[in-house]
mmCIF file of C-alpha atoms in Angstrom:
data_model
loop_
_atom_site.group_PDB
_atom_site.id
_atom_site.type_symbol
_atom_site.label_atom_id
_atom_site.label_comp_id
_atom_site.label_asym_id
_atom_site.label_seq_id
_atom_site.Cartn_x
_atom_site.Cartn_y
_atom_site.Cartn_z
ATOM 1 C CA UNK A 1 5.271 5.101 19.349
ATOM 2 C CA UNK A 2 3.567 7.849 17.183
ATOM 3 C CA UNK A 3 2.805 6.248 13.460
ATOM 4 C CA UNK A 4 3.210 8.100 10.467
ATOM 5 C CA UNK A 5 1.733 11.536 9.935
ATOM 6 C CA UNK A 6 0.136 12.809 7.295
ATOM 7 C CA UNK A 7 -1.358 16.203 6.230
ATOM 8 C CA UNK A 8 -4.009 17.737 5.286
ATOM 9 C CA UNK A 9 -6.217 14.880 5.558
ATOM 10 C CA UNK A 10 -8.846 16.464 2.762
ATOM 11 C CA UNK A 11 -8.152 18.419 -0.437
ATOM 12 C CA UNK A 12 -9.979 20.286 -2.853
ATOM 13 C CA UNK A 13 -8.919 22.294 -5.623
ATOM 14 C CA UNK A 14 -9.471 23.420 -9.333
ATOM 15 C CA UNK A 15 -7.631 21.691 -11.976
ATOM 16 C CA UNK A 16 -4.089 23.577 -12.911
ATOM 17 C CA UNK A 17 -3.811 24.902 -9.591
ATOM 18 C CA UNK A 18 -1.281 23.519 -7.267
ATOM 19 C CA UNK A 19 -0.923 21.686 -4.143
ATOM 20 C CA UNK A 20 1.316 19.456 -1.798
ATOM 21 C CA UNK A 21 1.054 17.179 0.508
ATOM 22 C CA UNK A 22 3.144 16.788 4.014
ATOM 23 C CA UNK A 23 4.556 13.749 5.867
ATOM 24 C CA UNK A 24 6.108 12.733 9.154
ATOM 25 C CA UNK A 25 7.458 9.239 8.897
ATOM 26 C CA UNK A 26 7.870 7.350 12.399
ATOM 27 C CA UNK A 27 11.079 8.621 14.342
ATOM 28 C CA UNK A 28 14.257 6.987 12.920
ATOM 29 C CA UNK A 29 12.803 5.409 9.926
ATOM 30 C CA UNK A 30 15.054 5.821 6.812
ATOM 31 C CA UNK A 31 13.422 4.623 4.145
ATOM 32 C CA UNK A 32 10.033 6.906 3.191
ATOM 33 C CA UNK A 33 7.418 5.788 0.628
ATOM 34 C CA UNK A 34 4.957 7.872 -1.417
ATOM 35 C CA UNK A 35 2.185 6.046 -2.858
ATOM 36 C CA UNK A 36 -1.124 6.988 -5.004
ATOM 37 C CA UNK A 37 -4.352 5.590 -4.674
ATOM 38 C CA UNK A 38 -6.783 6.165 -7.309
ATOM 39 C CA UNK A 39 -10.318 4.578 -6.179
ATOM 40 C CA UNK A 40 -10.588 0.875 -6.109
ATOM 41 C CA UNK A 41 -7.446 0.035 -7.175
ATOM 42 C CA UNK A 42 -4.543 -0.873 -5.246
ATOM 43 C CA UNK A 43 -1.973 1.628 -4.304
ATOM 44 C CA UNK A 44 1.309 2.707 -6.722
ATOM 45 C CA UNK A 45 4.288 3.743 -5.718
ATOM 46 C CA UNK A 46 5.259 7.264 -6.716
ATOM 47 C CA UNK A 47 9.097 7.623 -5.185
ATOM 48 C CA UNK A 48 10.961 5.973 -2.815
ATOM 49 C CA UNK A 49 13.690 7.885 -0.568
ATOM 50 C CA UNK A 50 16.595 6.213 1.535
ATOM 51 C CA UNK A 51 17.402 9.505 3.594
ATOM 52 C CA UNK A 52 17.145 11.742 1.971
ATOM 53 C CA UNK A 53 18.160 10.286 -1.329
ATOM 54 C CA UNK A 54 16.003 9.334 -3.997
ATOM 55 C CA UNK A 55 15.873 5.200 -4.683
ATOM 56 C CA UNK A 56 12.949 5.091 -7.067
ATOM 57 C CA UNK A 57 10.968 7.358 -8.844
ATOM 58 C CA UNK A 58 10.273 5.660 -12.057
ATOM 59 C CA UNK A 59 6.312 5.953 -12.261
ATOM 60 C CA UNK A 60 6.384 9.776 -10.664
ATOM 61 C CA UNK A 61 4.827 11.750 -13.545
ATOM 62 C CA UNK A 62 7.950 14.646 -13.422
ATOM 63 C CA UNK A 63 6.271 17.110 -15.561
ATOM 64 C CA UNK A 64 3.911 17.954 -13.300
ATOM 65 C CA UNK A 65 4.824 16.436 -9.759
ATOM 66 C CA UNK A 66 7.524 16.354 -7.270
ATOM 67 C CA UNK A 67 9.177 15.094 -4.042
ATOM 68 C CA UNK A 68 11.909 16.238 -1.683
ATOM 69 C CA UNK A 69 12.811 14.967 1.924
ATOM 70 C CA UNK A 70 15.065 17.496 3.526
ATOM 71 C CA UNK A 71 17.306 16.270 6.031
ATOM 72 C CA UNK A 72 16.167 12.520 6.068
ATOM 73 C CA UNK A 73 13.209 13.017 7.697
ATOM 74 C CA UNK A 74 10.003 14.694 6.463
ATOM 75 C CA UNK A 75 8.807 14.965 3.141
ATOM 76 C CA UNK A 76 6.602 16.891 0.955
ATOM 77 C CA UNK A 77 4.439 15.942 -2.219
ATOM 78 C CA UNK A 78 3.637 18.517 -4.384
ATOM 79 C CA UNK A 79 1.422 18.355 -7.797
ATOM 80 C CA UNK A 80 1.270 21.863 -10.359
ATOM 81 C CA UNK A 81 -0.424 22.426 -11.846
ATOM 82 C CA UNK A 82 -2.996 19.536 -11.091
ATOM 83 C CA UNK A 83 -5.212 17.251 -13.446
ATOM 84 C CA UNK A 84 -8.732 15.780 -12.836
ATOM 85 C CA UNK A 85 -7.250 12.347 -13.223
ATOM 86 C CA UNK A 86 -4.628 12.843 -9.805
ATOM 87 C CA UNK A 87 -7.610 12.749 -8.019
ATOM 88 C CA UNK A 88 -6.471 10.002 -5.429
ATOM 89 C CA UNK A 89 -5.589 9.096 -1.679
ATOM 90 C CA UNK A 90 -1.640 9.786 -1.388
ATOM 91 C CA UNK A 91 -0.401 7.543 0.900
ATOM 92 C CA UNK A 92 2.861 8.316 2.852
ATOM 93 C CA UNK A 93 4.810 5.175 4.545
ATOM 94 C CA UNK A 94 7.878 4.475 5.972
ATOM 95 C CA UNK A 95 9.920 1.496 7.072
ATOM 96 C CA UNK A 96 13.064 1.169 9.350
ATOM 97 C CA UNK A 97 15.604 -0.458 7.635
ATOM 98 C CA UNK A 98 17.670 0.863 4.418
ATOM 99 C CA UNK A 99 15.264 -0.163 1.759
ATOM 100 C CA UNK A 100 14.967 -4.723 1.992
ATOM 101 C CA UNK A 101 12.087 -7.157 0.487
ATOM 102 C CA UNK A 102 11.223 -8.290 3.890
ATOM 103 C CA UNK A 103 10.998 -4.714 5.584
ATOM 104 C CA UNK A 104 7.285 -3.880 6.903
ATOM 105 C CA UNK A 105 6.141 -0.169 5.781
ATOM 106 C CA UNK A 106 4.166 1.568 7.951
ATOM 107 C CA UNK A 107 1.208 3.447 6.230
ATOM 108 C CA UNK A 108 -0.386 7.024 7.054
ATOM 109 C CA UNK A 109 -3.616 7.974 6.910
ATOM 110 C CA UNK A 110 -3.384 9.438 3.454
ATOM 111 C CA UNK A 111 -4.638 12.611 2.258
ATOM 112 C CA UNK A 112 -7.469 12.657 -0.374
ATOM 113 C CA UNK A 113 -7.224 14.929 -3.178
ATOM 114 C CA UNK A 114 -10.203 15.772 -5.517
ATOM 115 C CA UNK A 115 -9.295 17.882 -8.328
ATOM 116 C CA UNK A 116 -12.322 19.477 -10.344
ATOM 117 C CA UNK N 1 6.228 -7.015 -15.704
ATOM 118 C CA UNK N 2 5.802 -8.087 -11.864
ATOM 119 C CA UNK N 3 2.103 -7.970 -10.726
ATOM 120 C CA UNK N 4 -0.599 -9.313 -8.537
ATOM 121 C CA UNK N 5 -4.134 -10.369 -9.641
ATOM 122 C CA UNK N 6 -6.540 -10.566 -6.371
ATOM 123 C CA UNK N 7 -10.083 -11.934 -6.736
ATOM 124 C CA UNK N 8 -13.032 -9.374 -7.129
ATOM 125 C CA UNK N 9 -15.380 -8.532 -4.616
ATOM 126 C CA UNK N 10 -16.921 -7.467 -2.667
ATOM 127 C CA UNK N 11 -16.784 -10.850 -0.733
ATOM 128 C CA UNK N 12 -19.778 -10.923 1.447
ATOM 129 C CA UNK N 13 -20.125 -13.960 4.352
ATOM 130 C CA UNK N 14 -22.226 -14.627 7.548
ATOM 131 C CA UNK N 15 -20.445 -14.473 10.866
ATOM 132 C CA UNK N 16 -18.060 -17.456 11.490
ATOM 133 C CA UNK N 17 -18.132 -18.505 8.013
ATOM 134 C CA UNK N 18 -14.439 -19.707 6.020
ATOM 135 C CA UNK N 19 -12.745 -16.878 4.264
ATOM 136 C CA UNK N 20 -10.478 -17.224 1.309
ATOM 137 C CA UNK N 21 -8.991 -14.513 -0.910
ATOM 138 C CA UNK N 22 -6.823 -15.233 -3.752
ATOM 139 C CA UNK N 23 -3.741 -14.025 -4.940
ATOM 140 C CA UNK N 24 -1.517 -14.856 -7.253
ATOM 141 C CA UNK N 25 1.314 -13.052 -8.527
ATOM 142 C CA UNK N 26 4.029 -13.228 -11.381
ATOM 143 C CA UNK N 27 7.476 -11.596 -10.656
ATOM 144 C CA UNK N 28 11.221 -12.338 -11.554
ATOM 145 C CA UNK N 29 13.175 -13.110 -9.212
ATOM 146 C CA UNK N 30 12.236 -13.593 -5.551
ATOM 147 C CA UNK N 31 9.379 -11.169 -3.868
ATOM 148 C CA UNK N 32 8.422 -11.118 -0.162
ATOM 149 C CA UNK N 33 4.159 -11.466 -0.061
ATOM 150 C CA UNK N 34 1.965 -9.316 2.222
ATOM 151 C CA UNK N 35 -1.547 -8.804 3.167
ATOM 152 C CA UNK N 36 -2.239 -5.562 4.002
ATOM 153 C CA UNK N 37 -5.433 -4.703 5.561
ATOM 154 C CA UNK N 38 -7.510 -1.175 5.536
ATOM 155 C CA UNK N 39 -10.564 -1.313 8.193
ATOM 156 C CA UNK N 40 -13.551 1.342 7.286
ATOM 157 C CA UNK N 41 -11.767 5.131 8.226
ATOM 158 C CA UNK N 42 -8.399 4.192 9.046
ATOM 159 C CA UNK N 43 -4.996 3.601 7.196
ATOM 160 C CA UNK N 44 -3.346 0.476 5.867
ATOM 161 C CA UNK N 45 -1.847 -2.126 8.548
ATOM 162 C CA UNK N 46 -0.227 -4.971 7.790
ATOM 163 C CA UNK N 47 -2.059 -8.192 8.410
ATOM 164 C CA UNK N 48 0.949 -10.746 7.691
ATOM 165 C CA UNK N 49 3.379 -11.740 5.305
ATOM 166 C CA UNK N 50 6.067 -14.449 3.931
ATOM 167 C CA UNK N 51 9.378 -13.874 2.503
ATOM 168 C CA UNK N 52 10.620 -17.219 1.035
ATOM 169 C CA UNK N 53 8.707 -20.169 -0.862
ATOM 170 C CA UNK N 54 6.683 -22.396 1.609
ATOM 171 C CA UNK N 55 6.878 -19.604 4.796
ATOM 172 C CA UNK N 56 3.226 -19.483 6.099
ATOM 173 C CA UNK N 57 2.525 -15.637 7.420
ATOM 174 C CA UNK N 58 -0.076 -15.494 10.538
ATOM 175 C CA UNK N 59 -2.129 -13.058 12.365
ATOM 176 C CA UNK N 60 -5.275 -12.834 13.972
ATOM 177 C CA UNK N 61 -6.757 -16.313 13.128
ATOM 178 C CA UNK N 62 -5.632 -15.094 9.427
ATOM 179 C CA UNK N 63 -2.660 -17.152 7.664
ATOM 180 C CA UNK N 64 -1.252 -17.666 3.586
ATOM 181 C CA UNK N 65 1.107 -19.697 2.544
ATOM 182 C CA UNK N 66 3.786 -18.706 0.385
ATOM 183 C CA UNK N 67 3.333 -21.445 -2.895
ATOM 184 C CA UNK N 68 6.372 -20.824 -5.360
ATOM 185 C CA UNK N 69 4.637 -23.327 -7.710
ATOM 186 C CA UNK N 70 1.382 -22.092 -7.849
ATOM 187 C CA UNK N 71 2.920 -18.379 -7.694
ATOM 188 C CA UNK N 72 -0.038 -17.479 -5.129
ATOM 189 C CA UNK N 73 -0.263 -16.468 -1.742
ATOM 190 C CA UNK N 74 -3.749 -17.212 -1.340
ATOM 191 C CA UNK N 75 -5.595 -15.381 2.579
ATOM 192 C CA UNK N 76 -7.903 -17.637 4.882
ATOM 193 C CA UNK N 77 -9.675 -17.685 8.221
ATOM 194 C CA UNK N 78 -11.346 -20.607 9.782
ATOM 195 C CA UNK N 79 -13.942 -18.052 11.481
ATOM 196 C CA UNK N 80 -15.063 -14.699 10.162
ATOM 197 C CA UNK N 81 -16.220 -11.903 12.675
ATOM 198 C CA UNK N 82 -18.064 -8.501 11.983
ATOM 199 C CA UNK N 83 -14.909 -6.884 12.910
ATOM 200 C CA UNK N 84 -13.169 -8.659 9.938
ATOM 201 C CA UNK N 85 -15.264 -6.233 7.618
ATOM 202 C CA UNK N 86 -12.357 -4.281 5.553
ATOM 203 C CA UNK N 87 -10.583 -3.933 2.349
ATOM 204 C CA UNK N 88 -7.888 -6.346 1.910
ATOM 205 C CA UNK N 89 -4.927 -6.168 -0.512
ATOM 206 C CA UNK N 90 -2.258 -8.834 -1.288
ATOM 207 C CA UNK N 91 1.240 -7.323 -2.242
ATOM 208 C CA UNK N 92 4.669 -8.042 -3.465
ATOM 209 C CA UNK N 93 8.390 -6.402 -3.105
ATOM 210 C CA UNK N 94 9.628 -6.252 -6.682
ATOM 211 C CA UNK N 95 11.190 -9.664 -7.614
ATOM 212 C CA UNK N 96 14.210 -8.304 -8.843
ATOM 213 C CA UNK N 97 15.526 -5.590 -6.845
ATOM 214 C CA UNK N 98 15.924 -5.231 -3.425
ATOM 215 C CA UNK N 99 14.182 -1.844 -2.887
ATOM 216 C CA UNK N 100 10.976 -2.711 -0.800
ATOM 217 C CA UNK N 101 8.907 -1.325 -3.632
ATOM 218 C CA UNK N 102 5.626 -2.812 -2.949
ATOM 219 C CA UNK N 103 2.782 -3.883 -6.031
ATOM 220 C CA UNK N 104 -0.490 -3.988 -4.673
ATOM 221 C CA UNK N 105 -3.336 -5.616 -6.383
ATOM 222 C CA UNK N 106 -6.901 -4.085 -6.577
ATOM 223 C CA UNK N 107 -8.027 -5.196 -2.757
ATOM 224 C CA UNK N 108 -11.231 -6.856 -1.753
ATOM 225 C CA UNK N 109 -13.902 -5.651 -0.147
ATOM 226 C CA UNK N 110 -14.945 -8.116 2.658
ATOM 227 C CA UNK N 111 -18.428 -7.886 4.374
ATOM 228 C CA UNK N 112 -19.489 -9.716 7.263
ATOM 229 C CA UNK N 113 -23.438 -9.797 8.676
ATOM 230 C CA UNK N 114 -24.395 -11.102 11.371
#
């Protein structure tokens, strides 16, 4: 089965310009993840949708980024305008059931963003 | 709040050496433990995990033990190969809600010569 898409894989751009992010989560997963991963340090969660609901998006900085999945499926990042420090991998996951402790998400590729 | 503290690295061992990476984590309530593992180029894969006190997670010659009392979940391999060479970060659900939310720790960089 196809894994969990993710795209573009690179980024550059000035800071206070915008950009977003795109992912495909596995076929039939409801439960979609986006994480950021600033170098070497584990990965945070950013927001959490069940469908195409939100479930969490307590540490998603709202001034300046947001989130939608249309139609329970994919889902788009975006930042604007952009700061050097959201340079980061954004990691996109998903996970089949509707939202557990013992569900296993499946992780993207990620997309690196440098702002400079 | 709920976190996890892993050891620092970069761990660096000769092929077929005994790997262990700590982890230990503090939480309310009652988390489900991963390792997730990120080989050089690719994305994050789970490795194994452990959803209730004493469960021992397996995979690939890999295995933790879930240890309520010691509040770690502690990695090990009897045998270290090359191909073993990747980041590895240990991970918790959120103790209190039932979400999924996962809290990483930093990862460790494991290297393994020949």
């Amino acid at each position: 089965e196809a894994g969990v898409a993710q795209s573009p894989r690179y980024k550059i751009i000035e800071k206070r310009q915008s950009v977003a992010f795109w992912c495909n989560p596995i076929s039939g997963h409801a439960t979609l993840y986006w994480y950021q991963q600033i170098l070497g340090q584990g990965p945070k969660l950013l927001i959490q949708f069940q469908n195409n609901g939100v479930v969490d998006d307590s540490q998603l900085p709202k001034d300046r980024f947001s989130a939608e999945r249309l139609k329970g499926v994919d889902s788009t990042l975006k930042i604007q305008p952009a700061k050097l420090e959201d340079s980061a991998v954004y990691l996109c996951a998903s996970s089949p059931g509707l939202a557990g402790n013992s569900d296993t998400q499946y992780f993207g590729p990620g997309t690196r963003l440098t702002v400079l | 709040g709920d976190s996890v503290t892993q050891m620092e690295g970069p761990v660096t061992l000769s092929e077929e050496a005994f790997l262990t990476i700590n982890c230990t984590y503090t939480a309310t309530g009652y988390p489900s433990l991963f390792w997730y593992v990120q080989y050089p180029g690719e994305g994050l894969q789970l490795l194994l995990k452990a959803t209730k006190a004493d469960d021992k997670g397996s995979n690939k010659g890999f295995e933790a033990t879930y240890r309520k009392e010691t509040t770690s979940f502690h990695l090990e391999k009897g045998s270290v190969q090359v191909s073993d060479s990747a980041v590895y970060f240990c991970a918790q659900t959120h103790g209190s809600s039932n979400t999924g939310k996962l809290i990483f720790g930093q990862g460790t960089t494991l290297q393994v010569k020949p």
